[in-house]
Amino acid sequence: MAKEIYVPPKQSAFGQLFDSLFLLGLVLVALFAPLFLKLAGGGKIDIPVQDKSTWEGLGQTAQQAAQWVKLGFTPESASSIITSRFDYSFNPVELAVTILVIVGYFALLFAFSRSEYREVIDERFGRRSEQ
Amino acid sequence: MTQTTAIHGEKISLLRVLGPAHVWALGVGIVLVGEFMGWNFAVGKGGAVAALIACWVAGLLYTCVAMIDSEVTSTVAAAGGQYAQAKHIVGPLMAFNVGLYLVFAYTMLEAANAITLGYLVQTVGTMAGFADVHDKPFIVLTIMFLAWLNYRGVYATLTLNLVLTAIAFSAVVILFAATKPWTHDMLNHQAFLNGLPYGWVGVIASLHFGLWYYLGIEGTCQAAEEVRSPARSLPLGTMTGMITLLIAATMTWYVCSGLMPWEYLGQATTPLFDAARLTGSAPLMVLLFVGTVFSTLASANGCINDASRAWFSMGRDRYLPTWFGAVHPKNRTPYRSIVFLVPVAVIFAYFAPLDQVITFSILSGLLGYTYMSLNVMIFRRKWPLNTIRRGYIHPFHPLPALVLLFLCSVTYFAVFLGYGTQLIAMMIFFAVASLWFHFHRYKYVRRGDQFTMQWPRPAGY
């Protein structure tokens, strides 16, 4: 018995253009949305310092201050960099949702791939019952 | 096996012209820029000591990647690298996703390179008295010029990369030697190292950007179809590339952390150029300016090469419109894929901040490494040892795969710390794209054509 060969439909030029634009649009929407919605970059906080107008007040030693000056900074222009810190506190529910999304994505990926792969193997090697 | 594509009824293939040096240049050329920019954001997330620990841990992660990839690539040597492997080992949807990981990891890295180059030109222009210099035109010009170069031909492109990469690597070595690391004349780690400002959670968080030291080295196998002797050239080029990067990363960290406050280093756009500025030596400044420019050009060049080949492979297999699967009749390059990806790179380079673009690139790479750890276990189960001829068999299986999976899990958490929204956005993008492929695009795919290796039927099927 001959192997069953799947013959895919021919895609029109318009269909090809639509698929290309769909992917391009999906990339831009999904990846730019956090940037446009100002949700990107996570939480940053400013730590309190004694005095933002002096290197000593910003907690910088003489050697550190000398390097800031060589890089073209004054205490005022460097203060926002020196006082900025990441805020690593997080909501456990957010973490659980993130884990669920990642695990769910890979589960979906492997489940769908498995069914598609079976079709590939059946066509390449023939169905088990045909051998 | 050389795969071909049909143009006007004529079969045209990619040219097999590359040797081990080109593979080294492709791998290191893409990644070396990670020493010139980006790695230092790990300092911002955890401090300089945390960044060094992240560098080592990421080195362990990439050693696992190199071990696993050497076995699978030496057995499935076809254009598209990990994409072709996923087709044969896991299935079409996985392959589609792996193709997208590769395209976005490299396209975002290309965008990051253009941003860095533009910033550097603006900085040096300002230092030279041209206060009105803007970075945006240079960002666009860089991407357009390199895309044109790739359009013209792969041999000239990667030969240029070889020269650019060698000069950029020399610049790192010369800077390291010029700072006299055996004395305290210039480097003063006691004055600038401040332990772990965020504690151990900062060490985990810094692993996010720790990947940037090496991200893209696995791109060497993208050129499998254009290498004269894949079984010899790919492992040789990849391993010498890893050694080069380990040396460069160590020297870079040592020089930068001994010259500048961690708060500045943690957000600098061009840390090695800044290190040269702090030495006060004009020749070193010129050298590191040239080194940074060359490293960004070489990296962006390699990225366009790799991303376009992954996109081309997907077009040829009908995972994407077949229009992308065309090879230029004269230049023998995947010219339509090269041109299509230009606007994606330009848009992100033009509008997105550097750390965000780098994060998208890292996340795409991270998804790919997660896949690799699972892929090699499936590979060994479907084709146990001695059932097919392997170019290389990596030792201690499944330990490298399990270590890689664990380190990938930790890195997801590291990205979640500070960049959780991007992580979710990226996952949603890949999930939606997967549904689109499975329920729409897959109907255009020829089933049996997805398996071209001369292997026996996989176990369990």
Coordinates of C-alpha atoms in Angstrom, one line a residue:
Chain A
M1 CA 0.0 0.0 0.0
A2 CA 1.4 3.4 -1.0
K3 CA 2.2 6.0 1.7
E4 CA -0.4 8.8 2.1
I5 CA 1.2 12.0 1.0
Y6 CA -0.3 15.2 2.4
V7 CA -0.5 17.9 -0.4
P8 CA -0.7 21.4 1.2
P9 CA -2.9 24.0 -0.5
K10 CA -1.1 26.7 -2.5
Q11 CA -1.1 30.0 -0.7
S12 CA -2.0 33.1 -2.7
A13 CA 0.3 36.1 -2.9
F14 CA -2.2 38.1 -0.8
G15 CA -2.2 35.3 1.8
Q16 CA 1.6 35.4 2.0
L17 CA 1.6 39.1 2.4
F18 CA -1.1 38.9 5.1
D19 CA 0.8 36.3 7.0
S20 CA 4.0 38.3 6.8
L21 CA 2.3 41.5 8.1
F22 CA 0.5 39.6 10.8
L23 CA 3.8 38.3 12.3
L24 CA 5.4 41.7 11.9
G25 CA 2.4 43.3 13.7
L26 CA 2.4 40.7 16.4
V27 CA 6.0 41.3 17.2
L28 CA 5.6 45.1 17.4
V29 CA 2.4 44.9 19.5
A30 CA 3.6 42.3 21.9
L31 CA 7.0 43.6 22.5
F32 CA 6.3 47.3 22.3
A33 CA 3.2 47.2 24.5
P34 CA 5.2 47.1 27.8
L35 CA 7.3 50.0 26.6
F36 CA 4.4 52.2 25.5
L37 CA 2.4 51.4 28.6
K38 CA 5.4 52.3 30.8
L39 CA 5.3 48.9 32.4
A40 CA 8.9 47.9 31.3
G41 CA 12.0 48.1 33.3
G42 CA 10.4 47.0 36.6
G43 CA 10.3 48.8 39.8
K44 CA 13.2 51.1 40.7
I45 CA 13.4 53.2 43.9
D46 CA 15.6 56.0 45.1
I47 CA 17.5 55.4 48.3
P48 CA 17.7 58.3 50.7
V49 CA 21.1 60.2 50.9
Q50 CA 22.4 62.9 53.2
D51 CA 23.0 65.5 50.5
K52 CA 22.6 65.3 46.8
S53 CA 24.8 68.3 46.1
T54 CA 28.1 66.9 47.4
W55 CA 30.1 63.7 46.7
E56 CA 30.3 63.1 50.5
G57 CA 26.6 63.5 50.8
L58 CA 26.1 60.9 48.1
G59 CA 28.3 58.5 49.9
Q60 CA 31.2 58.6 47.5
T61 CA 34.8 58.4 48.6
A62 CA 37.5 60.8 47.2
Q63 CA 38.7 58.2 44.7
Q64 CA 35.2 57.4 43.5
A65 CA 34.4 61.2 43.2
A66 CA 37.5 61.7 41.1
Q67 CA 36.4 59.1 38.6
W68 CA 32.9 60.6 38.4
V69 CA 34.5 64.0 37.6
K70 CA 36.7 62.4 34.9
L71 CA 33.6 61.0 33.3
G72 CA 32.1 64.5 33.2
F73 CA 29.7 64.4 36.1
T74 CA 28.8 66.8 38.9
P75 CA 27.2 65.6 42.2
E76 CA 23.8 66.9 40.8
S77 CA 24.0 65.1 37.5
A78 CA 25.3 61.9 39.1
S79 CA 22.8 61.8 42.0
S80 CA 20.0 60.1 40.1
I81 CA 22.4 57.3 39.1
I82 CA 23.9 56.9 42.5
T83 CA 20.6 56.8 44.4
S84 CA 18.7 54.5 42.0
R85 CA 18.2 50.9 43.1
F86 CA 16.2 48.0 41.8
D87 CA 13.2 47.0 44.0
Y88 CA 13.4 43.2 44.2
S89 CA 10.3 42.9 46.4
F90 CA 7.6 41.0 44.5
N91 CA 4.1 39.6 44.8
P92 CA 4.2 35.7 45.1
V93 CA 1.0 35.6 43.0
E94 CA 2.8 37.4 40.2
L95 CA 5.6 34.9 40.4
A96 CA 3.2 32.0 40.4
V97 CA 1.4 33.4 37.3
T98 CA 4.7 33.9 35.5
I99 CA 5.8 30.3 36.3
L100 CA 2.4 29.1 35.1
V101 CA 2.7 31.0 31.8
I102 CA 6.2 29.6 31.1
V103 CA 5.3 26.0 32.0
G104 CA 2.0 26.3 30.2
Y105 CA 3.7 27.6 27.1
F106 CA 6.2 24.7 26.9
A107 CA 3.5 22.2 27.7
L108 CA 1.4 23.5 24.8
L109 CA 4.5 23.6 22.6
F110 CA 5.5 19.9 23.2
A111 CA 1.9 18.6 23.0
F112 CA 1.1 20.2 19.6
S113 CA 4.6 19.4 18.3
R114 CA 4.1 15.7 19.2
S115 CA 0.9 15.4 17.2
E116 CA 2.5 17.2 14.2
Y117 CA 5.6 15.1 14.5
R118 CA 3.6 11.9 14.4
E119 CA 2.2 13.1 11.0
V120 CA 5.7 13.8 9.7
I121 CA 7.1 10.4 10.8
D122 CA 4.0 8.6 9.4
E123 CA 4.5 10.2 6.0
R124 CA 8.3 9.8 6.0
F125 CA 8.4 6.2 7.2
G126 CA 4.8 5.0 6.6
R127 CA 2.2 4.2 9.2
R128 CA 3.1 1.4 11.6
S129 CA 0.2 -0.8 10.4
E130 CA 1.6 -0.4 6.8
Q131 CA 5.0 -1.9 7.6
Chain B
M1 CA 23.9 17.6 2.0
T2 CA 23.4 20.9 0.3
Q3 CA 19.8 22.0 0.3
T4 CA 18.5 24.1 -2.5
T5 CA 15.8 26.4 -3.4
A6 CA 14.1 27.1 -6.7
I7 CA 14.4 30.4 -8.5
H8 CA 12.8 30.7 -11.9
G9 CA 12.7 26.9 -12.1
E10 CA 16.5 26.7 -11.4
K11 CA 17.9 25.0 -8.3
I12 CA 20.2 27.3 -6.4
S13 CA 22.1 26.5 -3.2
L14 CA 24.0 28.4 -0.6
L15 CA 27.7 28.4 -1.2
R16 CA 30.0 26.1 0.9
V17 CA 32.9 28.5 1.3
L18 CA 33.5 28.9 5.1
G19 CA 36.4 27.5 7.2
P20 CA 37.0 27.2 11.0
A21 CA 38.3 30.8 11.2
H22 CA 35.1 32.1 9.7
V23 CA 33.1 30.0 12.2
W24 CA 35.2 31.5 15.0
A25 CA 34.6 34.9 13.6
L26 CA 30.9 34.3 13.3
G27 CA 30.6 33.1 16.9
V28 CA 33.0 35.5 18.6
G29 CA 32.1 38.3 16.2
I30 CA 28.5 38.2 17.4
V31 CA 29.3 37.8 21.1
L32 CA 32.5 39.9 21.7
V33 CA 30.4 43.0 21.6
G34 CA 29.0 41.7 24.9
E35 CA 32.3 42.8 26.5
F36 CA 32.0 46.3 25.1
M37 CA 28.4 46.8 26.2
G38 CA 25.5 45.2 28.0
W39 CA 27.4 42.8 30.4
N40 CA 27.7 45.7 32.9
F41 CA 24.0 45.9 33.4
A42 CA 24.6 42.8 35.6
V43 CA 26.6 45.2 37.8
G44 CA 23.6 47.4 38.1
K45 CA 21.4 44.5 39.1
G46 CA 23.7 43.1 41.8
G47 CA 27.0 44.9 42.1
A48 CA 30.4 44.2 40.6
V49 CA 31.1 41.0 42.6
A50 CA 27.7 39.7 41.7
A51 CA 28.4 40.3 38.0
L52 CA 31.6 38.3 38.3
I53 CA 29.8 35.4 39.9
A54 CA 27.1 35.7 37.2
C55 CA 29.9 35.6 34.6
W56 CA 31.1 32.3 36.0
V57 CA 27.6 30.8 36.4
A58 CA 26.7 31.9 32.8
G59 CA 30.0 30.3 31.7
L60 CA 28.8 27.0 33.2
L61 CA 25.4 27.4 31.5
Y62 CA 27.2 28.0 28.1
T63 CA 29.5 25.1 28.7
C64 CA 26.4 22.9 29.0
V65 CA 25.1 24.5 25.8
A66 CA 28.3 23.9 24.0
M67 CA 28.5 20.2 25.1
I68 CA 24.9 19.5 24.1
D69 CA 25.0 21.6 20.9
S70 CA 28.3 19.9 19.7
E71 CA 26.6 16.5 19.8
V72 CA 23.4 17.5 18.2
T73 CA 24.9 19.9 15.6
S74 CA 27.6 17.4 14.6
T75 CA 24.7 14.9 13.9
V76 CA 22.2 17.3 12.3
A77 CA 24.5 19.7 10.2
A78 CA 22.0 21.7 8.2
A79 CA 21.3 25.4 7.7
G80 CA 19.2 26.9 10.5
G81 CA 21.2 25.1 13.2
Q82 CA 18.9 24.5 16.2
Y83 CA 15.9 25.1 14.0
A84 CA 16.8 22.1 11.8
Q85 CA 17.5 20.0 14.9
A86 CA 14.0 20.8 16.3
K87 CA 12.4 19.8 13.1
H88 CA 14.0 16.3 13.2
I89 CA 13.8 15.7 17.0
V90 CA 10.7 17.4 18.4
G91 CA 8.4 18.5 15.7
P92 CA 7.3 21.4 13.4
L93 CA 5.8 23.7 16.0
M94 CA 8.9 23.5 18.2
A95 CA 11.0 24.2 15.1
F96 CA 8.9 27.2 14.3
N97 CA 9.4 28.5 17.8
V98 CA 13.2 27.8 17.8
G99 CA 13.4 29.7 14.5
L100 CA 11.7 32.6 16.1
Y101 CA 14.0 32.5 19.1
L102 CA 17.0 32.7 16.8
V103 CA 15.6 35.5 14.7
F104 CA 14.6 37.6 17.7
A105 CA 17.8 36.9 19.7
Y106 CA 19.9 38.1 16.8
T107 CA 17.7 40.9 15.5
M108 CA 17.4 42.4 19.0
L109 CA 21.2 42.0 19.4
E110 CA 21.6 43.8 16.0
A111 CA 19.4 46.6 17.3
A112 CA 21.5 46.8 20.5
N113 CA 24.6 47.1 18.5
A114 CA 23.2 49.9 16.4
I115 CA 22.1 51.8 19.6
T116 CA 25.6 51.4 21.1
L117 CA 27.3 52.6 17.9
G118 CA 25.0 55.6 17.7
Y119 CA 25.6 56.5 21.3
L120 CA 29.3 56.2 20.9
V121 CA 29.4 58.5 17.9
Q122 CA 27.3 61.0 19.8
T123 CA 29.5 60.8 22.8
V124 CA 32.7 61.2 20.9
G125 CA 31.1 63.9 18.7
T126 CA 30.2 65.9 21.9
M127 CA 33.7 65.4 23.3
A128 CA 35.1 66.7 20.0
G129 CA 32.9 69.8 20.2
F130 CA 30.0 68.8 18.0
A131 CA 27.3 69.1 20.6
D132 CA 24.5 68.8 18.0
V133 CA 25.5 65.3 16.9
H134 CA 22.5 62.9 17.1
D135 CA 22.7 59.1 17.4
K136 CA 19.6 58.2 15.4
P137 CA 21.0 58.7 11.8
F138 CA 24.0 56.5 12.7
I139 CA 21.6 53.8 14.1
V140 CA 19.7 53.6 10.9
L141 CA 22.8 53.9 8.6
T142 CA 24.5 51.1 10.5
I143 CA 21.6 48.7 10.0
M144 CA 21.1 49.6 6.4
F145 CA 24.8 49.4 5.4
L146 CA 25.3 46.0 7.1
A147 CA 22.0 44.6 5.6
W148 CA 23.3 45.7 2.1
L149 CA 26.7 44.0 2.8
N150 CA 24.8 40.8 3.8
Y151 CA 22.7 41.1 0.7
R152 CA 25.8 41.2 -1.4
G153 CA 27.4 37.9 -0.2
V154 CA 28.3 35.8 2.8
Y155 CA 32.0 35.3 2.1
A156 CA 32.9 39.0 2.0
T157 CA 30.6 39.5 5.0
L158 CA 32.3 37.0 7.2
T159 CA 35.8 37.7 6.0
L160 CA 35.2 41.3 7.1
N161 CA 33.9 40.0 10.4
L162 CA 37.2 38.1 10.9
V163 CA 39.2 41.3 10.6
L164 CA 36.8 43.4 12.7
T165 CA 36.7 40.8 15.5
A166 CA 40.4 40.3 15.6
I167 CA 41.0 44.1 16.0
A168 CA 38.2 44.4 18.6
F169 CA 39.7 41.5 20.6
S170 CA 43.2 43.0 20.4
A171 CA 41.8 46.3 21.8
V172 CA 40.5 44.5 24.9
V173 CA 43.9 42.8 25.4
I174 CA 45.9 46.0 24.9
L175 CA 43.6 47.9 27.3
F176 CA 44.1 45.2 29.9
A177 CA 47.9 45.3 29.5
A178 CA 48.0 49.1 29.5
T179 CA 46.2 49.3 32.8
K180 CA 49.2 47.3 34.3
P181 CA 47.0 44.8 36.2
W182 CA 50.1 43.6 38.1
T183 CA 50.3 47.0 39.9
H184 CA 47.9 49.4 41.6
D185 CA 48.9 52.3 39.4
M186 CA 45.6 52.5 37.6
L187 CA 43.3 49.8 38.9
N188 CA 42.1 50.1 42.4
H189 CA 39.6 47.4 43.2
Q190 CA 39.7 48.1 46.9
A191 CA 38.3 51.6 46.3
F192 CA 35.5 50.5 44.0
L193 CA 34.4 47.0 45.0
N194 CA 31.6 47.2 47.6
G195 CA 30.6 43.6 48.2
L196 CA 27.0 42.6 47.4
P197 CA 24.8 45.8 47.6
Y198 CA 21.6 43.7 47.1
G199 CA 22.8 40.6 49.0
W200 CA 22.5 37.2 47.4
V201 CA 19.2 38.0 45.6
G202 CA 21.3 40.5 43.6
V203 CA 23.6 37.7 42.5
I204 CA 20.6 35.8 41.2
A205 CA 19.2 39.0 39.5
S206 CA 22.5 39.7 37.8
L207 CA 22.5 36.4 36.1
H208 CA 19.9 38.0 33.7
F209 CA 22.6 40.1 32.1
G210 CA 25.4 37.6 32.9
L211 CA 24.2 35.7 29.8
W212 CA 25.2 38.7 27.7
Y213 CA 28.9 37.7 28.1
Y214 CA 28.3 34.8 25.8
L215 CA 24.9 35.1 24.2
G216 CA 25.0 34.1 20.6
I217 CA 28.0 31.8 20.6
E218 CA 25.7 29.0 19.6
G219 CA 25.1 30.9 16.4
T220 CA 28.2 29.2 14.9
C221 CA 26.0 26.3 13.7
Q222 CA 23.7 28.6 11.8
A223 CA 26.3 28.5 9.0
A224 CA 26.4 24.7 8.9
E225 CA 25.2 24.7 5.3
E226 CA 27.9 27.1 4.1
V227 CA 30.8 25.5 5.9
R228 CA 33.2 23.3 3.9
S229 CA 33.7 20.7 6.6
P230 CA 31.0 21.0 9.3
A231 CA 32.0 18.1 11.5
R232 CA 35.5 19.6 12.0
S233 CA 34.9 23.3 11.6
L234 CA 31.8 23.8 13.8
P235 CA 33.1 22.2 17.1
L236 CA 36.6 23.7 16.5
G237 CA 35.2 27.2 15.8
T238 CA 32.8 27.0 18.7
M239 CA 35.2 25.8 21.4
T240 CA 38.0 28.3 20.4
G241 CA 35.3 30.9 20.5
M242 CA 34.2 30.0 24.0
I243 CA 37.9 30.2 25.2
T244 CA 38.3 33.6 23.6
L245 CA 35.2 34.9 25.3
L246 CA 36.1 33.6 28.7
I247 CA 39.4 35.4 28.5
A248 CA 37.9 38.6 27.2
A249 CA 35.1 38.6 29.8
T250 CA 37.6 38.1 32.7
M251 CA 39.8 40.9 31.4
T252 CA 36.9 43.2 30.8
W253 CA 35.4 42.8 34.3
Y254 CA 38.8 43.2 36.0
V255 CA 39.6 46.5 34.2
C256 CA 36.2 48.1 34.5
S257 CA 35.5 47.1 38.1
G258 CA 38.9 48.5 39.1
L259 CA 38.4 51.8 37.4
M260 CA 34.9 53.1 38.0
P261 CA 32.2 53.3 40.7
W262 CA 29.7 50.4 40.4
E263 CA 26.7 52.7 40.2
Y264 CA 28.2 54.2 37.0
L265 CA 29.4 50.9 35.6
G266 CA 25.9 49.4 36.2
Q267 CA 24.2 51.7 33.7
A268 CA 27.0 52.7 31.3
T269 CA 26.3 52.3 27.5
T270 CA 30.0 51.9 26.5
P271 CA 31.9 50.7 29.6
L272 CA 35.2 49.7 27.9
F273 CA 35.4 53.0 26.1
D274 CA 34.7 54.7 29.5
A275 CA 37.5 52.7 31.0
A276 CA 39.9 54.0 28.3
R277 CA 38.7 57.5 29.1
L278 CA 39.5 57.0 32.8
T279 CA 43.1 55.9 32.0
G280 CA 43.6 59.4 30.5
S281 CA 45.4 58.0 27.5
A282 CA 44.4 59.5 24.2
P283 CA 45.7 56.5 22.1
L284 CA 43.8 54.1 24.3
M285 CA 40.6 56.1 23.9
V286 CA 41.0 56.0 20.1
L287 CA 41.8 52.3 20.2
L288 CA 38.7 51.5 22.4
F289 CA 36.6 53.8 20.2
V290 CA 37.7 51.8 17.2
G291 CA 37.3 48.5 19.1
T292 CA 33.8 49.3 20.2
V293 CA 32.7 50.4 16.7
F294 CA 34.3 47.3 15.1
S295 CA 32.8 45.0 17.7
T296 CA 29.3 46.4 17.2
L297 CA 29.7 46.2 13.4
A298 CA 31.0 42.7 13.5
S299 CA 28.2 41.6 15.9
A300 CA 25.5 43.3 13.9
N301 CA 26.9 41.8 10.7
G302 CA 26.9 38.3 12.2
C303 CA 23.4 38.8 13.6
I304 CA 22.0 39.8 10.2
N305 CA 23.7 36.7 8.7
D306 CA 22.2 34.4 11.3
A307 CA 18.7 35.9 11.7
S308 CA 18.2 36.0 7.9
R309 CA 19.3 32.4 7.5
A310 CA 16.9 31.2 10.2
W311 CA 14.0 33.2 8.6
F312 CA 15.1 31.9 5.2
S313 CA 15.0 28.3 6.4
M314 CA 11.5 28.7 7.8
G315 CA 10.3 30.2 4.5
R316 CA 11.9 27.4 2.6
D317 CA 10.0 24.9 4.8
R318 CA 6.7 26.8 4.4
Y319 CA 6.6 27.7 8.1
L320 CA 6.5 31.2 6.8
P321 CA 5.4 32.4 3.4
T322 CA 7.6 30.7 0.8
W323 CA 8.5 34.1 -0.7
F324 CA 11.1 34.3 2.1
G325 CA 12.7 31.0 1.0
A326 CA 14.4 32.5 -2.1
V327 CA 18.1 32.8 -2.7
H328 CA 19.5 35.7 -4.7
P329 CA 20.3 34.3 -8.2
K330 CA 23.6 36.2 -8.4
N331 CA 24.7 36.8 -4.8
R332 CA 23.4 33.5 -3.5
T333 CA 22.2 35.1 -0.3
P334 CA 18.7 34.9 1.3
Y335 CA 18.0 38.4 0.2
R336 CA 14.3 38.7 0.9
S337 CA 14.8 37.5 4.5
I338 CA 17.6 40.0 4.9
V339 CA 15.5 42.9 3.7
F340 CA 12.3 41.9 5.7
L341 CA 14.1 41.9 9.0
V342 CA 15.6 45.4 8.5
P343 CA 12.5 47.4 9.6
V344 CA 12.2 45.2 12.8
A345 CA 15.8 46.0 13.8
V346 CA 15.4 49.7 12.9
I347 CA 12.2 50.1 14.8
F348 CA 13.5 48.6 18.0
A349 CA 16.9 50.3 17.7
Y350 CA 15.2 53.7 17.1
F351 CA 12.5 53.6 19.8
A352 CA 13.5 51.2 22.6
P353 CA 16.0 51.7 25.4
L354 CA 19.2 49.6 25.3
D355 CA 18.5 47.5 28.4
Q356 CA 15.0 46.6 27.1
V357 CA 16.3 45.6 23.7
I358 CA 19.0 43.5 25.4
T359 CA 16.4 41.9 27.6
F360 CA 14.4 40.8 24.6
S361 CA 17.5 39.3 23.0
I362 CA 18.4 37.5 26.2
L363 CA 14.9 36.1 26.7
S364 CA 14.8 34.7 23.2
G365 CA 18.2 33.1 23.8
L366 CA 17.0 31.7 27.2
L367 CA 14.0 30.1 25.6
G368 CA 16.3 28.5 23.1
Y369 CA 18.6 27.1 25.9
T370 CA 15.5 25.7 27.7
Y371 CA 14.5 23.9 24.5
M372 CA 18.1 22.6 24.1
S373 CA 18.1 20.9 27.5
L374 CA 14.8 19.1 26.8
N375 CA 15.8 18.5 23.1
V376 CA 18.9 16.5 23.9
M377 CA 17.1 14.2 26.3
I378 CA 14.4 13.5 23.7
F379 CA 17.2 13.0 21.1
R380 CA 18.9 10.3 23.2
R381 CA 15.5 8.6 23.9
K382 CA 14.4 8.6 20.2
W383 CA 17.8 7.6 18.8
P384 CA 19.8 5.8 21.6
L385 CA 23.6 5.7 21.2
N386 CA 24.8 3.4 18.3
T387 CA 21.5 3.7 16.4
I388 CA 22.8 6.6 14.3
R389 CA 26.2 8.0 13.6
R390 CA 27.1 10.9 15.8
G391 CA 30.0 13.3 15.1
Y392 CA 30.5 13.8 18.8
I393 CA 29.0 12.2 22.0
H394 CA 28.9 14.5 25.0
P395 CA 29.8 12.9 28.3
F396 CA 27.9 12.6 31.6
H397 CA 24.4 12.7 29.9
P398 CA 21.9 13.7 31.3
L399 CA 23.8 15.8 33.8
P400 CA 24.6 18.8 31.4
A401 CA 21.0 18.9 30.3
L402 CA 19.7 18.9 33.9
V403 CA 22.2 21.6 34.9
L404 CA 21.2 23.6 31.9
L405 CA 17.5 23.3 32.7
F406 CA 18.1 24.3 36.3
L407 CA 20.3 27.3 35.4
C408 CA 17.7 28.4 32.8
S409 CA 15.0 28.3 35.5
V410 CA 17.1 30.4 37.8
T411 CA 17.7 32.9 34.9
Y412 CA 13.9 33.2 34.3
F413 CA 13.6 34.2 37.9
A414 CA 16.5 36.6 37.5
V415 CA 14.7 38.3 34.6
F416 CA 11.5 38.3 36.6
L417 CA 13.3 40.4 39.2
G418 CA 13.1 43.8 37.6
Y419 CA 11.9 42.9 34.1
G420 CA 8.8 40.7 34.8
T421 CA 6.5 42.6 32.4
Q422 CA 8.9 42.0 29.4
L423 CA 9.1 38.3 30.4
I424 CA 5.3 38.0 30.3
A425 CA 5.0 40.0 27.1
M426 CA 7.5 37.8 25.4
M427 CA 5.8 34.6 26.5
I428 CA 2.4 35.9 25.3
F429 CA 4.0 36.7 21.9
F430 CA 5.4 33.2 21.5
A431 CA 2.2 31.5 22.8
V432 CA 0.0 33.5 20.3
A433 CA 2.5 32.8 17.4
S434 CA 2.4 29.1 18.3
L435 CA -1.4 29.0 18.1
W436 CA -1.3 30.9 14.8
F437 CA 1.2 28.3 13.5
H438 CA -0.6 25.2 14.7
F439 CA -4.1 26.2 13.7
H440 CA -3.3 28.2 10.5
R441 CA 0.2 28.1 9.1
Y442 CA 0.9 24.4 9.5
K443 CA -1.6 23.4 6.8
Y444 CA 0.9 24.8 4.2
V445 CA 3.7 22.6 5.5
R446 CA 4.6 19.4 3.6
R447 CA 4.7 16.8 6.3
G448 CA 7.3 14.2 5.1
D449 CA 9.7 16.9 3.8
Q450 CA 10.4 18.0 7.4
F451 CA 12.5 14.9 8.0
T452 CA 15.5 14.8 5.6
M453 CA 18.1 12.9 7.6
Q454 CA 18.9 9.4 6.7
W455 CA 18.1 8.0 10.1
P456 CA 15.9 5.0 11.2
R457 CA 12.4 5.6 12.5
P458 CA 12.5 7.2 16.0
A459 CA 11.8 5.0 19.0
G460 CA 8.3 5.4 20.2
Y461 CA 6.8 6.4 16.8

